[in-house]
Short mmCIF file of C-alpha atoms in Angstrom, two decimals:
data_model
loop_
_atom_site.label_atom_id
_atom_site.label_comp_id
_atom_site.label_asym_id
_atom_site.label_seq_id
_atom_site.Cartn_x
_atom_site.Cartn_y
_atom_site.Cartn_z
CA UNK A 1 -7.26 39.50 -12.69
CA UNK A 2 -5.73 37.64 -9.94
CA UNK A 3 -7.03 34.31 -11.12
CA UNK A 4 -5.45 34.87 -14.50
CA UNK A 5 -2.29 35.82 -12.91
CA UNK A 6 -2.18 32.80 -10.82
CA UNK A 7 -2.87 30.62 -13.84
CA UNK A 8 -0.34 32.28 -15.90
CA UNK A 9 2.31 32.12 -13.19
CA UNK A 10 1.44 28.23 -12.81
CA UNK A 11 1.88 27.66 -16.52
CA UNK A 12 5.26 29.53 -16.74
CA UNK A 13 6.43 27.49 -13.71
CA UNK A 14 5.25 24.30 -15.23
CA UNK A 15 6.85 25.15 -18.52
CA UNK A 16 10.19 25.99 -16.77
CA UNK A 17 9.94 22.85 -14.62
CA UNK A 18 9.40 20.88 -17.81
CA UNK A 19 12.28 22.19 -19.63
CA UNK A 20 14.71 21.57 -16.75
CA UNK A 21 13.42 18.00 -16.27
CA UNK A 22 13.56 17.28 -20.12
CA UNK A 23 9.87 16.94 -20.67
CA UNK A 24 8.87 14.29 -23.21
CA UNK A 25 6.58 15.38 -26.03
CA UNK A 26 4.62 12.72 -27.65
CA UNK A 27 3.78 13.71 -31.27
CA UNK A 28 0.46 11.95 -32.60
CA UNK A 29 -0.81 12.00 -36.13
CA UNK A 30 -4.49 11.67 -36.77
CA UNK A 31 -6.98 11.76 -39.86
CA UNK A 32 -9.81 12.91 -37.56
CA UNK A 33 -10.43 16.60 -38.23
CA UNK A 34 -10.03 19.43 -35.53
CA UNK A 35 -13.34 19.78 -33.70
CA UNK A 36 -14.16 16.03 -34.01
CA UNK A 37 -15.06 14.01 -30.92
CA UNK A 38 -11.84 12.19 -31.25
CA UNK A 39 -9.67 15.39 -31.17
CA UNK A 40 -11.58 17.06 -28.55
CA UNK A 41 -11.15 14.17 -26.30
CA UNK A 42 -7.63 13.69 -27.16
CA UNK A 43 -6.67 17.07 -26.27
CA UNK A 44 -8.57 17.01 -22.98
CA UNK A 45 -6.70 13.73 -22.19
CA UNK A 46 -3.34 15.22 -23.21
CA UNK A 47 -4.06 18.10 -20.89
CA UNK A 48 -4.71 15.64 -18.01
CA UNK A 49 -1.60 13.81 -18.70
CA UNK A 50 0.48 16.94 -18.60
CA UNK A 51 -0.98 18.00 -15.29
CA UNK A 52 -0.75 14.54 -13.62
CA UNK A 53 2.84 14.22 -14.52
CA UNK A 54 3.70 17.70 -13.76
CA UNK A 55 4.66 18.56 -17.18
CA UNK A 56 7.10 15.62 -17.78
CA UNK A 57 4.87 14.30 -20.63
CA UNK A 58 2.81 16.20 -22.91
CA UNK A 59 1.16 15.56 -26.33
CA UNK A 60 1.42 17.45 -29.69
CA UNK A 61 -1.48 16.25 -32.15
CA UNK A 62 -1.52 16.70 -35.83
CA UNK A 63 -5.12 16.33 -36.90
CA UNK A 64 -6.94 16.33 -40.18
CA UNK A 65 -4.37 14.20 -42.06
CA UNK A 66 -1.75 17.01 -42.13
CA UNK A 67 0.90 14.26 -41.58
CA UNK A 68 -0.48 12.19 -44.48
CA UNK A 69 -2.64 9.04 -44.59
CA UNK A 70 -2.25 6.02 -42.35
CA UNK A 71 0.61 4.64 -44.45
CA UNK A 72 2.51 7.83 -44.21
CA UNK A 73 1.87 8.25 -40.53
CA UNK A 74 3.16 4.69 -39.74
CA UNK A 75 6.27 5.34 -41.81
CA UNK A 76 6.90 8.61 -39.68
CA UNK A 77 6.50 6.45 -36.60
CA UNK A 78 9.12 4.11 -37.84
CA UNK A 79 11.67 6.89 -38.36
CA UNK A 80 10.74 8.58 -35.01
CA UNK A 81 9.11 11.75 -36.59
CA UNK A 82 5.91 10.80 -34.89
CA UNK A 83 5.39 8.64 -31.94
CA UNK A 84 1.81 7.49 -32.27
CA UNK A 85 -1.39 7.67 -34.24
CA UNK A 86 -5.07 7.53 -34.28
CA UNK A 87 -5.76 4.89 -37.24
CA UNK A 88 -8.24 2.32 -38.22
CA UNK A 89 -7.42 -1.31 -37.39
CA UNK A 90 -6.70 -1.92 -41.05
CA UNK A 91 -3.62 0.37 -41.07
CA UNK A 92 -1.77 -2.00 -38.70
CA UNK A 93 -2.44 -5.36 -40.42
CA UNK A 94 1.06 -5.63 -41.92
CA UNK A 95 2.44 -5.28 -38.34
CA UNK A 96 -0.08 -7.58 -36.76
CA UNK A 97 -2.67 -9.15 -39.02
CA UNK A 98 -4.89 -10.31 -36.22
CA UNK A 99 -5.85 -6.85 -35.31
CA UNK A 100 -8.24 -6.93 -38.35
CA UNK A 101 -10.07 -9.91 -36.68
CA UNK A 102 -13.29 -7.94 -36.39
CA UNK A 103 -12.99 -6.57 -39.92
CA UNK A 104 -13.72 -10.11 -41.33
CA UNK A 105 -16.40 -9.55 -43.99
CA UNK A 106 -19.99 -9.68 -42.50
CA UNK A 107 -18.68 -11.18 -39.34
CA UNK A 108 -21.35 -9.60 -37.21
CA UNK A 109 -25.06 -9.21 -37.56
CA UNK A 110 -25.72 -6.65 -34.92
CA UNK A 111 -24.14 -4.27 -32.45
CA UNK A 112 -25.06 -6.68 -29.51
CA UNK A 113 -22.91 -9.41 -31.24
CA UNK A 114 -20.04 -6.89 -31.35
CA UNK A 115 -20.25 -6.11 -27.78
CA UNK A 116 -20.40 -9.72 -26.57
CA UNK A 117 -17.38 -10.66 -28.64
CA UNK A 118 -15.34 -7.56 -27.80
CA UNK A 119 -15.73 -8.09 -24.10
CA UNK A 120 -14.05 -11.48 -24.43
CA UNK A 121 -11.43 -10.78 -27.16
CA UNK A 122 -10.30 -7.23 -27.13
CA UNK A 123 -7.63 -7.85 -24.34
CA UNK A 124 -6.01 -10.60 -26.55
CA UNK A 125 -5.74 -8.37 -29.49
CA UNK A 126 -4.28 -5.52 -27.66
CA UNK A 127 -1.76 -7.89 -26.11
CA UNK A 128 -0.76 -9.29 -29.42
CA UNK A 129 -0.36 -5.89 -31.02
CA UNK A 130 1.82 -4.69 -28.08
CA UNK A 131 3.98 -7.80 -28.58
CA UNK A 132 4.64 -6.44 -32.16
CA UNK A 133 5.64 -3.04 -30.83
CA UNK A 134 2.56 -0.85 -30.57
CA UNK A 135 0.73 -0.09 -27.44
CA UNK A 136 -2.83 0.36 -28.28
CA UNK A 137 -4.89 2.13 -25.60
CA UNK A 138 -8.13 0.37 -26.35
CA UNK A 139 -10.22 -0.01 -29.36
CA UNK A 140 -13.12 2.62 -30.57
CA UNK A 141 -15.97 1.59 -32.54
CA UNK A 142 -16.66 3.52 -35.86
CA UNK A 143 -19.55 1.39 -36.91
CA UNK A 144 -20.53 -0.90 -39.68
CA UNK A 145 -19.66 0.02 -43.16
CA UNK A 146 -22.18 0.04 -45.85
CA UNK A 147 -22.03 0.51 -49.64
CA UNK A 148 -22.87 3.97 -50.59
CA UNK A 149 -23.21 4.49 -54.38
CA UNK A 150 -24.33 6.98 -56.94
CA UNK A 151 -26.57 4.48 -58.48
CA UNK A 152 -28.75 2.03 -56.62
CA UNK A 153 -27.57 -1.39 -55.86
CA UNK A 154 -28.71 -4.43 -53.86
CA UNK A 155 -27.03 -7.67 -55.17
CA UNK A 156 -23.39 -8.64 -55.47
CA UNK A 157 -23.81 -8.39 -59.26
CA UNK A 158 -24.97 -4.71 -58.90
CA UNK A 159 -21.83 -3.91 -56.94
CA UNK A 160 -19.44 -5.57 -59.30
CA UNK A 161 -20.59 -3.11 -61.93
CA UNK A 162 -19.52 -0.15 -59.71
CA UNK A 163 -16.24 1.53 -59.37
CA UNK A 164 -15.53 0.77 -55.73
CA UNK A 165 -13.00 2.58 -53.56
CA UNK A 166 -10.97 0.71 -51.10
CA UNK A 167 -8.08 2.19 -48.77
CA UNK A 168 -4.79 2.11 -50.45
CA UNK A 169 -3.05 0.73 -47.41
CA UNK A 170 -5.69 -1.85 -46.33
CA UNK A 171 -5.02 -5.13 -47.90
CA UNK A 172 -7.63 -6.93 -45.82
CA UNK A 173 -10.51 -4.70 -47.15
CA UNK A 174 -9.04 -5.08 -50.66
CA UNK A 175 -9.15 -8.93 -50.33
CA UNK A 176 -12.59 -8.95 -48.69
CA UNK A 177 -13.93 -7.03 -51.79
CA UNK A 178 -12.23 -9.12 -54.23
CA UNK A 179 -13.82 -12.15 -52.61
CA UNK A 180 -17.22 -10.64 -53.76
CA UNK A 181 -15.89 -10.44 -57.24
CA UNK A 182 -15.29 -6.84 -56.88
CA UNK A 183 -12.10 -5.19 -58.47
CA UNK A 184 -11.61 -2.20 -56.03
CA UNK A 185 -9.70 1.12 -56.80
CA UNK A 186 -7.35 1.92 -54.09
CA UNK A 187 -6.98 5.51 -52.95
CA UNK A 188 -5.81 7.38 -49.99
CA UNK A 189 -8.69 8.53 -47.85
CA UNK A 190 -7.85 12.23 -48.61
CA UNK A 191 -8.43 11.59 -52.29
CA UNK A 192 -11.76 9.82 -51.97
CA UNK A 193 -14.01 13.03 -52.12
CA UNK A 194 -12.16 14.01 -55.33
CA UNK A 195 -12.61 10.52 -56.72
CA UNK A 196 -16.34 10.73 -56.20
CA UNK A 197 -16.46 14.21 -57.75
CA UNK A 198 -14.59 13.27 -60.85
CA UNK A 199 -16.16 9.87 -61.24
CA UNK A 200 -12.88 7.95 -60.73
CA UNK A 201 -15.03 6.07 -58.23
CA UNK A 202 -18.80 5.82 -57.65
CA UNK A 203 -19.11 3.58 -54.54
CA UNK A 204 -17.66 3.70 -51.10
CA UNK A 205 -17.97 1.24 -48.31
CA UNK A 206 -17.82 3.43 -45.18
CA UNK A 207 -19.76 3.79 -41.88
CA UNK A 208 -22.14 6.69 -41.93
CA UNK A 209 -20.14 8.59 -39.30
CA UNK A 210 -17.19 8.65 -41.57
CA UNK A 211 -19.24 9.54 -44.58
CA UNK A 212 -20.61 12.62 -42.93
CA UNK A 213 -17.51 13.76 -41.32
CA UNK A 214 -15.59 13.51 -44.58
CA UNK A 215 -18.53 14.86 -46.68
CA UNK A 216 -18.72 11.91 -48.96
CA UNK A 217 -22.41 11.80 -48.36
CA UNK A 218 -22.86 14.80 -50.55
CA UNK A 219 -21.58 12.77 -53.43
CA UNK A 220 -23.76 9.62 -53.12
CA UNK A 221 -27.45 9.03 -53.20
CA UNK A 222 -28.06 5.47 -52.23
CA UNK A 223 -26.98 3.15 -49.32
CA UNK A 224 -27.24 -0.60 -49.33
CA UNK A 225 -28.53 -1.72 -45.90
CA UNK A 226 -26.05 -4.55 -45.62
CA UNK A 227 -23.52 -4.25 -42.79
CA UNK A 228 -20.39 -5.34 -44.72
CA UNK A 229 -17.65 -4.60 -42.35
CA UNK A 230 -17.36 -3.73 -38.73
CA UNK A 231 -14.98 -0.79 -38.53
CA UNK A 232 -13.12 0.38 -35.55
CA UNK A 233 -10.13 2.57 -34.65
CA UNK A 234 -7.46 2.77 -32.09
CA UNK A 235 -4.98 5.12 -30.52
CA UNK A 236 -1.54 3.40 -30.78
CA UNK A 237 1.67 4.39 -29.52
CA UNK A 238 5.22 3.42 -30.49
CA UNK A 239 6.15 0.95 -27.60
CA UNK A 240 9.84 1.83 -27.79
CA UNK A 241 9.01 5.51 -27.32
CA UNK A 242 6.61 4.95 -24.57
CA UNK A 243 9.13 2.93 -22.59
CA UNK A 244 11.50 5.95 -22.46
CA UNK A 245 9.11 7.38 -19.85
CA UNK A 246 9.43 6.79 -16.21
CA UNK A 247 7.24 3.80 -15.23
CA UNK A 248 4.88 5.95 -13.13
CA UNK A 249 4.43 8.25 -16.27
CA UNK A 250 3.73 5.34 -18.59
CA UNK A 251 1.03 4.24 -16.05
CA UNK A 252 -0.52 7.87 -16.36
CA UNK A 253 -0.50 7.78 -20.27
CA UNK A 254 -1.88 4.36 -20.42
CA UNK A 255 -4.73 5.09 -17.75
CA UNK A 256 -5.74 8.57 -18.95
CA UNK A 257 -5.52 7.98 -22.83
CA UNK A 258 -7.11 4.58 -22.27
CA UNK A 259 -10.12 6.28 -20.62
CA UNK A 260 -10.17 8.73 -23.52
CA UNK A 261 -10.41 5.73 -26.13
CA UNK A 262 -13.15 4.30 -23.87
CA UNK A 263 -15.08 7.72 -23.96
CA UNK A 264 -14.96 7.61 -27.93
CA UNK A 265 -15.95 3.98 -28.07
CA UNK A 266 -18.95 4.66 -25.57
CA UNK A 267 -20.29 7.49 -27.76
CA UNK A 268 -19.81 5.62 -31.10
CA UNK A 269 -23.06 3.59 -31.16
CA UNK A 270 -25.13 6.58 -30.63
CA UNK A 271 -23.12 8.74 -33.14
CA UNK A 272 -23.44 5.83 -35.56
CA UNK A 273 -27.36 5.79 -35.35
CA UNK A 274 -27.53 9.64 -35.69
CA UNK A 275 -25.39 9.57 -38.69
CA UNK A 276 -27.40 6.95 -40.19
CA UNK A 277 -30.55 8.95 -39.75
CA UNK A 278 -28.59 12.15 -40.98
CA UNK A 279 -28.07 10.26 -44.36
CA UNK A 280 -31.76 9.65 -44.69
CA UNK A 281 -32.58 13.22 -43.78
CA UNK A 282 -30.13 14.45 -46.45
CA UNK A 283 -32.08 12.45 -49.00
CA UNK A 284 -29.99 9.26 -49.39
CA UNK A 285 -32.20 6.34 -50.08
CA UNK A 286 -31.57 3.16 -47.93
CA UNK A 287 -32.08 0.14 -49.99
CA UNK A 288 -32.56 -3.38 -48.60
CA UNK A 289 -31.35 -6.69 -50.28
CA UNK A 290 -33.80 -9.44 -50.79
CA UNK A 291 -33.55 -12.73 -49.00
CA UNK A 292 -31.82 -14.27 -51.97
CA UNK A 293 -29.43 -11.56 -52.41
CA UNK A 294 -28.59 -11.60 -48.69
CA UNK A 295 -28.07 -15.08 -48.83
CA UNK A 296 -25.50 -14.65 -51.67
CA UNK A 297 -23.68 -11.88 -49.71
CA UNK A 298 -23.25 -14.00 -46.66
CA UNK A 299 -22.10 -17.20 -48.61
CA UNK A 300 -19.57 -15.09 -50.40
CA UNK A 301 -18.43 -13.63 -47.21
CA UNK A 302 -18.01 -16.71 -45.33
CA UNK A 303 -15.89 -18.22 -48.21
CA UNK A 304 -13.79 -15.08 -48.17
CA UNK A 305 -13.25 -15.59 -44.54
CA UNK A 306 -12.28 -19.20 -44.76
CA UNK A 307 -9.67 -18.34 -47.41
CA UNK A 308 -8.14 -15.64 -45.31
CA UNK A 309 -7.82 -18.09 -42.43
CA UNK A 310 -6.41 -20.87 -44.58
CA UNK A 311 -3.82 -18.26 -45.98
CA UNK A 312 -3.09 -17.48 -42.25
CA UNK A 313 -3.98 -13.81 -42.72
CA UNK A 314 -6.01 -14.26 -39.60
CA UNK A 315 -4.90 -16.96 -37.21
CA UNK A 316 -7.02 -19.96 -36.81
CA UNK A 317 -7.10 -19.87 -33.19
CA UNK A 318 -8.49 -16.49 -32.92
CA UNK A 319 -10.98 -16.96 -35.78
CA UNK A 320 -12.17 -20.20 -33.96
CA UNK A 321 -12.46 -18.16 -30.70
CA UNK A 322 -14.62 -15.58 -32.63
CA UNK A 323 -16.88 -18.14 -33.95
CA UNK A 324 -17.38 -19.71 -30.56
CA UNK A 325 -18.40 -16.69 -29.12
CA UNK A 326 -20.73 -15.89 -31.97
CA UNK A 327 -22.24 -19.40 -31.50
CA UNK A 328 -22.67 -18.88 -27.81
CA UNK A 329 -24.42 -15.57 -28.34
CA UNK A 330 -26.77 -16.66 -30.93
CA UNK A 331 -27.65 -19.74 -29.03
CA UNK A 332 -28.51 -17.42 -25.92
CA UNK A 333 -25.70 -18.94 -23.92
CA UNK A 334 -24.02 -16.67 -21.25
#
């Protein structure tokens, strides 16, 4: 009873002190559902920030898409209703196109390639985004996206016959699919399950973790074992809102919440592997492409990437840096 009383007294004093000092509440939207790894770790991080700033800064989270999809959340950040969000990189391409550098179609062949490149380029991408007004506290892997369908597919021609979903606010993914001759159907993420149920769509390109978390795997039966796009998320704060805090409090937010994003990223590879196994255990059939089919996938992906660079969707300098690091890795150079 004494312990409870002490804690209650501390909480009341902290709340009083926060009110007197004008505590800053950072409101964060997220599609991640309550109980997910993202939300659990974010809440832990938010509690640490509140403790380390003696209540001057706290977080209020809106999980599960209650504030709308990525497009709606970013609009609410612009008008000050929200101060940040947990989003996929594609949601920020209109603000800073290069943040989608790792989303280039079939850019990576393995997780080891991803790790090698990210170690060398993450900081540059985050700096570029901050220059555009968003402070991203690190990138967090979601995993490779695979085509998940209600009918078996393996070739580009097979996928062209399907009704393929694309996020309605992700022009990069739409253009990547169009490069394969696919005419995607844009929908908000919250409408995908309904689209699969009604037949509006019958193919989603998604990481296994996302498919399981959002229950899409219950509406598909086949997975094409071709890693189409590397998907990653980030926790982004409105830079103007962050800079209203005292510099010492800004440093706490950057450090603590950066550690949170790092924790999510560190777990993601294992979660991806477990979710992939879960799809197989649920009866989904993993189907491989033949050597010829894979060659066609890679050729069209390379052509699409070059067009995106020529159209300055991705800057030539960063693309060349990406390719240089991949060449070094594949050649075994340190």
